[in-house]
Short mmCIF file of C-alpha atoms and ligand atoms in Angstrom, two decimals:
data_model
loop_
_atom_site.label_atom_id
_atom_site.label_comp_id
_atom_site.label_asym_id
_atom_site.label_seq_id
_atom_site.Cartn_x
_atom_site.Cartn_y
_atom_site.Cartn_z
CA UNK A 27 -11.74 -8.68 32.07
CA UNK A 28 -12.44 -5.30 33.08
CA UNK A 29 -11.47 -3.90 29.77
CA UNK A 30 -13.90 -5.69 28.03
CA UNK A 31 -16.62 -3.65 29.36
CA UNK A 32 -17.03 -0.37 27.22
CA UNK A 33 -17.96 1.90 29.98
CA UNK A 34 -15.03 0.75 32.05
CA UNK A 35 -12.79 1.44 29.05
CA UNK A 36 -14.26 4.84 28.34
CA UNK A 37 -13.74 5.87 31.98
CA UNK A 38 -10.29 4.57 32.06
CA UNK A 39 -9.31 6.94 29.21
CA UNK A 40 -11.52 9.75 30.38
CA UNK A 41 -9.49 9.76 33.45
CA UNK A 42 -6.35 10.42 31.35
CA UNK A 43 -7.88 13.25 29.55
CA UNK A 44 -8.69 11.05 26.52
CA UNK A 45 -12.34 11.41 24.96
CA UNK A 46 -14.17 10.13 21.91
CA UNK A 47 -17.74 9.54 20.63
CA UNK A 48 -19.85 7.55 23.21
CA UNK A 49 -20.00 3.83 22.75
CA UNK A 50 -23.32 2.48 21.48
CA UNK A 51 -24.58 -1.08 21.95
CA UNK A 52 -23.25 -3.64 19.50
CA UNK A 53 -22.22 -1.21 16.75
CA UNK A 54 -20.20 1.08 18.80
CA UNK A 55 -19.44 4.11 16.33
CA UNK A 56 -19.79 2.04 12.89
CA UNK A 57 -23.00 3.70 12.07
CA UNK A 58 -21.88 7.29 12.35
CA UNK A 59 -18.61 6.15 10.62
CA UNK A 60 -20.33 4.68 7.89
CA UNK A 61 -22.82 7.63 7.40
CA UNK A 62 -19.80 9.99 7.45
CA UNK A 63 -18.16 7.77 4.92
CA UNK A 64 -21.31 7.60 2.52
CA UNK A 65 -21.70 11.37 2.54
CA UNK A 66 -18.12 12.03 2.01
CA UNK A 67 -17.90 9.76 -1.20
CA UNK A 68 -21.40 10.64 -2.60
CA UNK A 69 -19.79 13.16 -4.88
CA UNK A 70 -16.45 14.16 -6.21
CA UNK A 71 -14.51 16.88 -4.53
CA UNK A 72 -13.00 20.07 -5.82
CA UNK A 73 -9.54 19.61 -7.20
CA UNK A 74 -7.60 20.28 -3.96
CA UNK A 75 -5.34 18.03 -2.04
CA UNK A 76 -7.27 18.55 1.32
CA UNK A 77 -8.38 15.01 1.17
CA UNK A 78 -8.50 14.02 4.95
CA UNK A 79 -12.27 15.04 5.33
CA UNK A 80 -13.17 12.70 2.31
CA UNK A 81 -10.90 9.84 2.88
CA UNK A 82 -10.63 9.40 6.72
CA UNK A 83 -14.03 11.46 7.36
CA UNK A 84 -14.33 9.81 10.89
CA UNK A 85 -10.96 11.00 11.87
CA UNK A 86 -11.43 14.45 10.58
CA UNK A 87 -14.72 14.78 12.28
CA UNK A 88 -13.97 13.57 15.89
CA UNK A 89 -10.58 15.36 15.76
CA UNK A 90 -12.24 18.40 15.87
CA UNK A 91 -14.29 17.57 19.02
CA UNK A 92 -11.61 15.22 20.88
CA UNK A 93 -8.29 16.26 19.70
CA UNK A 94 -6.01 14.12 17.66
CA UNK A 95 -5.77 11.28 20.31
CA UNK A 96 -9.17 9.73 20.99
CA UNK A 97 -11.17 6.43 21.39
CA UNK A 98 -13.32 5.17 18.82
CA UNK A 99 -15.60 2.01 18.68
CA UNK A 100 -15.28 -0.25 15.71
CA UNK A 101 -18.26 -2.35 16.88
CA UNK A 102 -17.26 -3.98 20.09
CA UNK A 103 -13.56 -3.00 19.48
CA UNK A 104 -12.30 0.13 20.89
CA UNK A 105 -9.29 1.68 19.17
CA UNK A 106 -7.12 4.69 20.24
CA UNK A 107 -6.21 6.92 17.60
CA UNK A 108 -2.52 8.00 17.51
CA UNK A 109 -1.30 10.81 15.24
CA UNK A 110 1.43 12.29 17.37
CA UNK A 111 4.89 11.43 15.69
CA UNK A 112 6.65 11.07 19.16
CA UNK A 113 4.25 8.31 20.21
CA UNK A 114 4.09 6.68 16.65
CA UNK A 115 8.02 6.36 17.12
CA UNK A 116 7.63 4.50 20.43
CA UNK A 117 4.97 2.11 18.97
CA UNK A 118 6.88 1.32 15.69
CA UNK A 119 10.52 1.64 16.83
CA UNK A 120 11.74 2.50 20.16
CA UNK A 121 9.22 0.31 22.16
CA UNK A 122 7.92 -1.81 19.47
CA UNK A 123 8.59 -5.04 21.59
CA UNK A 124 5.28 -4.12 23.51
CA UNK A 125 3.27 -3.89 20.35
CA UNK A 126 2.31 -6.42 17.60
CA UNK A 127 0.20 -6.69 14.47
CA UNK A 128 -3.59 -6.90 15.10
CA UNK A 129 -5.65 -9.88 13.77
CA UNK A 130 -6.87 -8.88 10.43
CA UNK A 131 -10.49 -9.44 9.52
CA UNK A 132 -10.75 -13.02 7.86
CA UNK A 133 -11.59 -11.32 4.66
CA UNK A 134 -8.60 -9.30 4.73
CA UNK A 135 -6.55 -12.36 5.66
CA UNK A 136 -7.86 -14.26 2.74
CA UNK A 137 -6.71 -11.36 0.51
CA UNK A 138 -3.29 -10.62 1.93
CA UNK A 139 -2.44 -14.34 2.51
CA UNK A 140 -0.81 -15.63 5.75
CA UNK A 141 2.68 -14.23 5.05
CA UNK A 142 5.00 -11.58 6.12
CA UNK A 143 2.45 -8.74 6.47
CA UNK A 144 0.44 -10.51 9.25
CA UNK A 145 2.98 -13.06 10.95
CA UNK A 146 4.16 -12.48 14.37
CA UNK A 147 6.98 -13.21 16.55
CA UNK A 148 9.56 -15.82 15.59
CA UNK A 149 7.84 -17.02 12.48
CA UNK A 150 7.80 -13.30 11.15
CA UNK A 151 11.57 -12.89 12.00
CA UNK A 152 12.60 -16.19 10.25
CA UNK A 153 10.40 -15.31 7.29
CA UNK A 154 11.87 -11.79 6.98
CA UNK A 155 15.24 -13.08 7.28
CA UNK A 156 14.59 -15.50 4.48
CA UNK A 157 12.89 -13.08 2.02
CA UNK A 158 15.07 -9.98 2.61
CA UNK A 159 17.76 -10.84 -0.17
CA UNK A 160 14.98 -10.69 -2.88
CA UNK A 161 15.35 -7.04 -2.59
CA UNK A 162 19.11 -6.72 -2.50
CA UNK A 163 20.49 -3.87 -4.96
CA UNK A 164 22.00 -6.57 -7.17
CA UNK A 165 18.64 -8.26 -7.76
CA UNK A 166 16.99 -4.78 -8.41
CA UNK A 167 19.62 -3.92 -10.80
CA UNK A 168 19.03 -7.07 -13.01
CA UNK A 169 15.32 -6.47 -12.97
CA UNK A 170 15.47 -3.01 -14.38
CA UNK A 171 16.17 -3.62 -17.89
CA UNK A 172 13.32 -6.23 -18.07
CA UNK A 173 10.87 -4.16 -16.42
CA UNK A 174 11.72 -1.17 -18.80
CA UNK A 175 10.91 -3.32 -21.54
CA UNK A 176 7.48 -3.82 -20.19
CA UNK A 177 6.89 -0.21 -19.67
CA UNK A 178 7.90 0.84 -22.94
CA UNK A 179 5.47 -1.90 -24.39
CA UNK A 180 2.72 -0.31 -22.21
CA UNK A 181 3.28 3.10 -23.60
CA UNK A 182 3.94 1.88 -27.18
CA UNK A 183 0.26 2.63 -28.42
CA UNK A 184 -0.43 5.50 -26.11
CA UNK A 185 0.53 8.34 -28.53
CA UNK A 186 -1.33 7.22 -31.68
CA UNK A 187 -3.62 10.16 -31.94
CA UNK A 188 -2.60 13.57 -30.85
CA UNK A 189 -4.39 13.02 -27.56
CA UNK A 190 -4.99 9.64 -26.19
CA UNK A 191 -7.10 9.21 -22.95
CA UNK A 192 -5.71 6.41 -20.79
CA UNK A 193 -7.23 5.34 -17.36
CA UNK A 194 -3.84 4.89 -15.73
CA UNK A 195 -5.22 3.16 -12.65
CA UNK A 196 -5.85 0.26 -14.99
CA UNK A 197 -2.70 0.57 -16.84
CA UNK A 198 -0.54 0.79 -13.94
CA UNK A 199 -2.13 -2.23 -12.22
CA UNK A 200 -1.23 -4.43 -15.12
CA UNK A 201 2.35 -3.21 -15.05
CA UNK A 202 2.73 -3.63 -11.43
CA UNK A 203 1.44 -6.96 -11.47
CA UNK A 204 3.93 -7.88 -14.15
CA UNK A 205 6.79 -6.66 -12.20
CA UNK A 206 5.83 -8.25 -9.01
CA UNK A 207 5.60 -11.67 -10.90
CA UNK A 208 8.96 -11.09 -12.04
CA UNK A 209 10.39 -10.23 -8.59
CA UNK A 210 8.55 -13.34 -7.10
CA UNK A 211 9.04 -15.90 -9.66
CA UNK A 212 12.26 -14.80 -11.69
CA UNK A 213 12.94 -17.55 -14.24
CA UNK A 214 9.55 -19.06 -13.72
CA UNK A 215 7.84 -15.92 -15.02
CA UNK A 216 5.26 -17.56 -17.33
CA UNK A 217 4.23 -20.12 -14.75
CA UNK A 218 3.95 -17.48 -12.05
CA UNK A 219 1.93 -15.39 -14.48
CA UNK A 220 -0.67 -18.10 -14.65
CA UNK A 221 -0.83 -18.36 -10.83
CA UNK A 222 -0.97 -14.54 -10.32
CA UNK A 223 -3.75 -14.41 -12.76
CA UNK A 224 -5.92 -16.56 -10.53
CA UNK A 225 -4.87 -14.87 -7.61
CA UNK A 226 -6.04 -11.42 -9.41
CA UNK A 227 -9.50 -12.98 -9.75
CA UNK A 228 -9.49 -14.16 -6.27
CA UNK A 229 -8.63 -10.70 -5.25
CA UNK A 230 -11.62 -9.31 -7.21
CA UNK A 231 -14.22 -11.66 -5.45
CA UNK A 232 -12.62 -10.93 -2.10
CA UNK A 233 -12.93 -7.22 -2.73
CA UNK A 234 -16.52 -7.58 -3.81
CA UNK A 235 -17.05 -9.65 -0.53
CA UNK A 236 -15.32 -6.98 1.46
CA UNK A 237 -17.61 -4.32 0.44
CA UNK A 238 -20.50 -6.46 1.83
CA UNK A 239 -18.56 -7.03 5.04
CA UNK A 240 -21.39 -5.39 6.86
CA UNK A 241 -23.67 -8.34 5.99
CA UNK A 242 -22.81 -10.86 9.04
CA UNK A 243 -22.09 -14.35 8.04
CA UNK A 244 -21.91 -13.49 4.30
CA UNK A 245 -18.54 -15.27 3.59
CA UNK A 246 -19.81 -18.41 4.86
CA UNK A 247 -23.02 -18.68 2.61
CA UNK A 248 -22.39 -21.11 -0.31
CA UNK A 249 -23.09 -18.34 -2.76
CA UNK A 250 -21.82 -18.88 -6.26
CA UNK A 251 -19.09 -16.39 -5.72
CA UNK A 252 -18.01 -18.16 -2.76
CA UNK A 253 -17.89 -21.46 -4.35
CA UNK A 254 -15.71 -19.91 -7.12
CA UNK A 255 -13.47 -18.56 -4.49
CA UNK A 256 -12.81 -21.97 -2.85
CA UNK A 257 -12.43 -23.54 -6.38
CA UNK A 258 -9.77 -20.61 -7.22
CA UNK A 259 -8.04 -20.95 -3.92
CA UNK A 260 -7.56 -24.73 -4.53
CA UNK A 261 -6.24 -24.19 -8.13
CA UNK A 262 -3.83 -21.54 -6.82
CA UNK A 263 -2.51 -23.79 -4.28
CA UNK A 264 -2.33 -26.64 -6.82
CA UNK A 265 -0.44 -24.89 -9.50
CA UNK A 266 2.09 -23.35 -6.97
CA UNK A 267 2.74 -26.69 -5.52
CA UNK A 268 3.59 -28.10 -9.13
CA UNK A 269 5.88 -25.22 -9.64
CA UNK A 270 7.54 -25.43 -6.38
CA UNK A 271 8.20 -29.33 -7.09
CA UNK A 272 9.48 -28.28 -10.39
CA UNK A 273 11.86 -25.86 -9.17
CA UNK A 274 12.91 -28.26 -6.32
CA UNK A 275 13.96 -30.73 -8.98
CA UNK A 276 15.75 -27.91 -11.16
CA UNK A 277 17.74 -26.98 -8.00
CA UNK A 278 18.60 -30.68 -7.18
CA UNK A 279 19.99 -31.17 -10.72
CA UNK A 280 21.72 -27.77 -11.29
CA UNK A 281 22.67 -26.91 -7.72
CA UNK A 282 21.23 -23.26 -7.89
CA UNK A 283 17.87 -22.23 -6.32
CA UNK A 284 17.78 -18.77 -7.65
CA UNK A 285 17.62 -15.34 -5.90
CA UNK A 286 14.00 -14.76 -6.53
CA UNK A 287 11.47 -14.94 -4.03
CA UNK A 288 10.37 -18.47 -4.83
CA UNK A 289 14.10 -19.60 -5.13
CA UNK A 290 15.10 -18.22 -1.67
CA UNK A 291 12.05 -19.85 -0.15
CA UNK A 292 12.37 -23.24 -1.86
CA UNK A 293 15.98 -23.29 -0.53
CA UNK A 294 14.56 -22.56 3.06
CA UNK A 295 12.20 -25.35 2.61
CA UNK A 296 14.92 -27.75 1.53
CA UNK A 297 16.81 -26.70 4.88
CA UNK A 298 13.57 -27.54 6.78
CA UNK A 299 12.89 -23.95 7.96
CA UNK A 300 9.60 -23.52 6.25
CA UNK A 301 6.70 -25.43 4.78
CA UNK A 302 5.12 -25.47 1.39
CA UNK A 303 2.14 -23.87 2.69
CA UNK A 304 4.19 -21.06 4.06
CA UNK A 305 5.56 -20.72 0.57
CA UNK A 306 2.10 -20.35 -0.83
CA UNK A 307 0.97 -17.77 1.40
CA UNK A 308 3.92 -15.57 1.18
CA UNK A 309 3.55 -15.63 -2.55
CA UNK A 310 -0.18 -14.48 -2.07
CA UNK A 311 1.33 -11.67 0.48
CA UNK A 312 3.55 -10.52 -2.07
CA UNK A 313 0.94 -10.28 -4.89
CA UNK A 314 -1.25 -8.36 -2.60
CA UNK A 315 1.26 -6.03 -0.91
CA UNK A 316 3.12 -5.27 -4.09
CA UNK A 317 0.54 -4.74 -6.69
CA UNK A 318 -1.95 -2.25 -5.75
CA UNK A 319 0.21 -0.18 -3.36
CA UNK A 320 2.60 0.74 -6.17
CA UNK A 321 0.19 1.07 -8.85
CA UNK A 322 -1.64 3.57 -6.63
CA UNK A 323 1.50 5.55 -5.91
CA UNK A 324 2.01 5.74 -9.85
CA UNK A 325 -1.57 6.65 -10.35
CA UNK A 326 -1.51 9.58 -7.83
CA UNK A 327 1.93 10.71 -8.91
CA UNK A 328 0.49 11.02 -12.68
CA UNK A 329 -2.60 12.77 -11.57
CA UNK A 330 -0.40 15.28 -9.51
CA UNK A 331 2.02 15.77 -12.60
CA UNK A 332 -1.01 16.56 -14.62
CA UNK A 333 -2.48 18.96 -12.14
CA UNK A 334 0.75 20.73 -11.80
CA UNK A 335 2.56 21.19 -15.19
CA UNK A 336 5.26 23.42 -13.77
CA UNK A 337 6.66 20.30 -11.93
CA UNK A 338 6.12 18.22 -14.81
CA UNK A 339 8.44 20.48 -16.59
CA UNK A 340 11.05 20.35 -13.84
CA UNK A 341 10.96 16.75 -13.73
CA UNK A 342 11.35 16.34 -17.53
CA UNK A 343 14.27 19.08 -17.42
CA UNK A 344 16.21 16.75 -14.91
CA UNK A 345 15.76 13.83 -17.46
CA UNK A 346 17.80 15.87 -20.14
CA UNK A 347 20.96 15.01 -17.89
CA UNK A 348 20.57 11.34 -18.57
CA UNK A 349 22.79 10.08 -21.34
CA UNK A 350 21.72 9.78 -24.99
CA UNK A 351 20.07 8.12 -26.74
CA UNK A 352 17.13 8.58 -24.56
CA UNK A 353 15.48 5.40 -25.19
CA UNK A 354 18.11 3.42 -23.62
CA UNK A 355 16.77 2.21 -20.10
CA UNK A 356 18.46 4.16 -17.33
CA UNK A 357 20.40 2.13 -14.87
CA UNK A 358 19.66 2.05 -11.07
CA UNK A 359 22.51 4.51 -10.36
CA UNK A 360 21.22 6.95 -12.99
CA UNK A 361 17.68 6.72 -11.30
CA UNK A 362 19.03 7.10 -7.84
CA UNK A 363 20.38 10.65 -8.97
CA UNK A 364 17.20 12.01 -9.90
CA UNK A 365 16.51 14.31 -7.08
CA UNK A 366 13.38 16.19 -8.35
CA UNK A 367 11.79 13.00 -9.36
CA UNK A 368 12.17 11.77 -5.60
CA UNK A 369 10.86 14.91 -4.35
CA UNK A 370 7.80 14.64 -6.53
CA UNK A 371 7.36 11.00 -5.50
CA UNK A 372 7.75 11.67 -1.70
CA UNK A 373 5.19 14.55 -1.97
CA UNK A 374 2.90 12.07 -3.84
CA UNK A 375 3.23 9.55 -0.91
CA UNK A 376 2.75 12.40 1.58
CA UNK A 377 -0.54 13.70 0.21
CA UNK A 378 -1.78 10.29 -1.21
CA UNK A 379 -0.25 7.59 0.80
CA UNK A 380 -1.45 4.16 -0.52
CA UNK A 381 -1.68 2.90 2.96
CA UNK A 382 -3.92 5.44 4.70
CA UNK A 383 -3.66 3.81 8.24
CA UNK A 384 -2.33 0.92 10.08
CA UNK A 385 -3.14 -0.96 13.36
CA UNK A 386 -0.97 -2.26 16.22
CA UNK A 387 -2.25 -4.11 19.40
CA UNK A 388 -0.56 -3.62 22.97
CA UNK A 389 0.89 -7.09 24.11
CA UNK A 390 0.94 -6.19 27.62
CA UNK A 391 -0.22 -3.25 29.87
CA UNK A 392 2.13 -0.58 28.53
CA UNK A 393 2.65 3.23 29.04
CA UNK A 394 2.62 5.19 25.76
CA UNK A 395 3.79 8.80 26.10
CA UNK A 396 2.35 9.01 29.62
CA UNK A 397 -1.06 7.20 28.93
CA UNK A 398 -1.64 3.85 30.39
CA UNK A 399 -2.57 1.51 27.52
CA UNK A 400 -4.32 -1.73 28.94
CA UNK A 401 -3.17 -5.14 27.29
CA UNK A 402 -4.97 -6.09 24.02
CA UNK A 403 -5.73 -2.42 23.41
CA UNK A 404 -5.62 -1.72 19.69
CA UNK A 405 -4.05 1.59 18.35
CA UNK A 406 -4.83 3.13 15.05
CA UNK A 407 -2.37 5.09 13.43
CA UNK A 408 -3.98 7.37 10.68
CA UNK A 409 -0.81 7.82 8.39
CA UNK A 410 -2.78 10.10 5.96
CA UNK A 411 -3.75 12.56 8.84
CA UNK A 412 -0.16 12.78 10.07
CA UNK A 413 1.04 13.50 6.55
CA UNK A 414 -1.74 16.28 6.31
CA UNK A 415 -1.07 17.87 9.75
CA UNK A 416 -0.44 21.48 9.51
CA UNK A 417 1.35 21.53 13.00
CA UNK A 418 3.92 19.29 11.34
CA UNK A 419 3.94 20.48 7.60
CA UNK A 420 3.16 24.13 8.09
CA UNK A 421 0.26 26.13 6.78
CA UNK A 422 0.62 24.79 3.26
CA UNK A 423 0.04 21.17 4.32
CA UNK A 424 -2.51 20.49 1.77
CA UNK A 425 -0.59 21.83 -1.17
CA UNK A 426 1.60 20.08 -3.56
CA UNK A 427 4.98 21.47 -2.95
CA UNK A 428 7.73 18.98 -3.74
CA UNK A 429 10.41 21.64 -2.66
CA UNK A 430 9.72 20.85 0.87
CA UNK A 431 11.71 17.65 0.51
CA UNK A 432 14.73 19.34 -1.07
CA UNK A 433 16.89 18.88 2.22
CA UNK A 434 15.88 15.36 2.44
CA UNK A 435 12.97 13.40 4.04
CA UNK A 436 14.00 13.86 7.82
CA UNK A 437 13.94 17.63 7.29
CA UNK A 438 10.78 18.13 5.32
CA UNK A 439 8.70 18.58 8.47
CA UNK A 440 9.09 19.61 11.97
CA UNK A 441 9.26 16.17 13.23
CA UNK A 442 11.50 13.33 11.31
CA UNK A 443 8.56 10.83 12.11
CA UNK A 444 5.85 12.95 10.33
CA UNK A 445 6.49 11.06 6.86
CA UNK A 446 5.67 7.31 7.12
CA UNK A 447 4.26 6.10 3.87
CA UNK A 448 6.18 2.70 4.34
CA UNK A 449 5.74 2.51 8.14
CA UNK A 450 8.67 2.64 10.41
CA UNK A 451 10.94 0.16 12.39
CA UNK A 452 11.27 -3.46 12.07
CA UNK A 453 8.15 -3.94 10.32
CA UNK A 454 8.82 -1.13 7.76
CA UNK A 455 7.82 -2.07 4.21
CA UNK A 456 10.08 -4.64 2.62
CA UNK A 457 9.33 -3.44 -0.86
CA UNK A 458 10.01 0.17 -0.37
CA UNK A 459 13.27 0.28 -2.67
CA UNK A 460 11.55 -1.81 -5.25
CA UNK A 461 8.54 0.43 -5.25
CA UNK A 462 10.50 3.62 -5.51
CA UNK A 463 12.71 2.43 -8.25
CA UNK A 464 9.89 1.13 -10.40
CA UNK A 465 8.12 4.30 -9.88
CA UNK A 466 10.96 6.37 -11.00
CA UNK A 467 11.54 4.09 -14.10
CA UNK A 468 7.93 4.36 -15.08
CA UNK A 469 7.87 8.05 -14.70
CA UNK A 470 11.01 8.63 -16.59
CA UNK A 471 9.86 6.75 -19.55
CA UNK A 472 6.51 8.34 -19.61
CA UNK A 473 7.89 11.92 -19.08
CA UNK A 474 10.20 11.56 -21.95
CA UNK A 475 7.73 10.69 -24.41
CA UNK A 476 4.45 12.53 -23.39
CA UNK A 477 2.99 15.60 -21.91
CA UNK A 478 0.54 14.62 -19.41
CA UNK A 479 -2.81 16.35 -18.68
CA UNK A 480 -6.10 15.78 -16.79
CA UNK A 481 -8.89 14.42 -19.26
CA UNK A 482 -12.06 16.62 -19.01
CA UNK A 483 -13.71 13.32 -17.96
CA UNK A 484 -11.42 13.05 -14.82
CA UNK A 485 -13.33 13.65 -11.43
CA UNK A 486 -11.10 14.14 -8.20
CA UNK A 487 -12.58 11.49 -5.93
CA UNK A 488 -9.76 9.75 -3.66
CA UNK A 489 -11.39 7.17 -1.68
CA UNK A 490 -10.42 4.18 0.43
CA UNK A 491 -11.07 0.49 0.15
CA UNK A 492 -8.27 -0.92 2.18
CA UNK A 493 -5.99 1.25 0.22
CA UNK A 494 -6.24 4.69 -1.34
CA UNK A 495 -7.59 4.83 -4.79
CA UNK A 496 -9.42 7.03 -7.39
CA UNK A 497 -13.11 6.26 -7.04
CA UNK A 498 -13.86 7.21 -10.50
CA UNK A 499 -10.69 6.02 -12.02
CA UNK A 500 -8.07 8.40 -13.41
CA UNK A 501 -8.35 9.21 -17.09
CA UNK A 502 -5.47 11.26 -18.28
CA UNK A 503 -4.34 12.60 -21.75
CA UNK A 504 -0.91 11.65 -23.04
CA UNK A 505 0.37 14.17 -25.81
CA UNK A 506 3.43 12.80 -27.64
CA UNK A 507 6.29 15.25 -27.00
CA UNK A 508 7.77 16.47 -30.55
CA UNK A 509 11.36 15.26 -29.57
CA UNK A 510 10.04 11.92 -28.09
CA UNK A 511 12.26 8.89 -28.49
CA UNK A 512 11.15 6.69 -31.47
CA UNK A 513 12.06 3.33 -30.28
C1 HEM B 15 4.22 2.64 -3.01
C2 HEM B 15 4.38 1.38 -2.71
C3 HEM B 15 4.05 0.74 -1.14
C4 HEM B 15 3.64 1.15 -0.05
C5 HEM B 15 3.09 2.63 0.14
C6 HEM B 15 3.71 0.12 1.01
C7 HEM B 15 3.32 0.42 2.28
C8 HEM B 15 3.65 -0.45 3.34
C9 HEM B 15 3.53 -0.13 4.60
C10 HEM B 15 2.87 1.28 5.19
C11 HEM B 15 3.85 -1.10 5.45
C12 HEM B 15 4.02 -1.38 6.97
C13 HEM B 15 2.50 -1.88 7.46
C14 HEM B 15 2.50 -1.72 9.11
O1 HEM B 15 3.42 -1.37 9.57
O2 HEM B 15 1.26 -2.02 9.48
C15 HEM B 15 4.30 -2.35 4.38
C16 HEM B 15 4.75 -3.56 4.65
C17 HEM B 15 5.00 -4.45 3.85
N1 HEM B 15 5.06 -4.19 2.51
FE1 HEM B 15 4.79 -2.55 1.38
N2 HEM B 15 4.18 -0.88 0.43
C18 HEM B 15 4.55 -0.60 -0.95
C19 HEM B 15 5.15 -1.50 -1.91
C20 HEM B 15 5.45 -2.88 -1.59
C21 HEM B 15 5.99 -3.72 -2.55
C22 HEM B 15 6.27 -3.40 -3.77
C23 HEM B 15 6.03 -4.95 -1.88
C24 HEM B 15 6.55 -6.33 -2.37
C25 HEM B 15 7.04 -6.74 -3.28
C26 HEM B 15 5.55 -4.76 -0.38
C27 HEM B 15 5.52 -5.64 0.41
C28 HEM B 15 5.34 -5.51 1.98
C29 HEM B 15 5.47 -6.51 2.85
C30 HEM B 15 5.77 -8.09 2.71
C31 HEM B 15 5.24 -5.90 4.08
C32 HEM B 15 5.18 -6.49 5.42
C33 HEM B 15 6.69 -6.41 6.07
C34 HEM B 15 6.83 -6.99 7.49
O3 HEM B 15 5.68 -6.69 8.34
O4 HEM B 15 7.87 -7.45 7.93
N3 HEM B 15 5.14 -3.23 -0.44
N4 HEM B 15 4.09 -1.70 3.14
#
């Protein structure tokens, strides 16, 4: 009980040499955090990659006074920030049995679904086991030609005038939505598309509500938007249930369930392992976890290539090694060999990680790198801050330099756990290889056809609303290359 009292918690950590901004009644440090954030996002920044002060302004601000590990109050909830890679390794990997996911905000929960991202314990382990084969290499391989076609369709009318301005953050969202639909629903792509289009509307409503999260009780008011959201939810559930039943019948008749997410889960349901509601929630989770993350990576990668033409040239030069004719969609093996492309994507993930932070909760009293952490304590891992730390990455930490990855990910920094865009350990991102393969394919197809540059309308303003995204969009110019493939 003692841990519930702010002064006692502050004293507990003070004794261990950990400070932080002082607790204030009810709001904790939320007021200061909000004003730091509002100030940081009130205007675009210079086109530099030193984005920590703008994106995680509270961490940047208090780190100067209290060091990298400090106590901060999200209202009545204390969180300990942990940016030391040795401690991060303990939390995610070597002592992960002492930590679990935190309870997410009900609005976030509604967005992300009650699936793999938030499940705990045995239920999580079971679902992870059922779902993992969705991402087996064989499945990804057959996905590539189909995905390649959607990408080519996307860029088909980009080069109509000599300079076409495209807001890539929107185009990439539509594309990743298409890809995640194929991964999740396989042969039922068309029906899946209808479900995910409802889910997309639902996400927009929830994101809107999320912005108003500081109005207590807001989501319980029967406002027009909330009523729409309830209706959407019901519709999503109903159409998914219909789809599940149809696929079940097909499987009974044909004997195959399919290796897509839906097929694997329907099989598990037939074996009595999971319920229909579990399937609905996992579909939501996939949509949430797979769509925005990957489209944000693609957006920042395209912006970085536009800002750094010398790396654009190097990436394009590497593509000359792919077999002719260039409009044939490259295979997984060919994409795996694109070393410069991998380095560029890693550097994009380092400087602009779509997931800027994550949280864990101590399941028991536990010792973390010499600190005594009380049961229930929340730990905030500021992924973005770790990725920008000069102590790990050197004095050029804020510069775009893909070469730092030339000897592999583990050797890019002074510590192998300095690079964690997909998390680490048992709860590492399940979609990592899909995301990277997808990103490589998209960039390959684009770089072969276009020169990318910033539109004069582009304003550099990375910001965070759950994920890292460009506050004012990402308008870029795509100039067709003379030798671009014609098909
Ligand atoms: C560039 C793209 C992506 C990034 C940066 C990313 C990032 C992450 C991170 C950091 C985590 C760990 C969260 C934590 O430890 O608290 C995670 C977990 C997860 N990701 Fe991704 N992700 C990406 C793409 C995808 C895709 C394409 C999918 C699905 C198709 C996906 C599905 C998931 C799921 C289901 C989990 C939870 C895994 C578990 O707890 O067992 N992600 N992701």
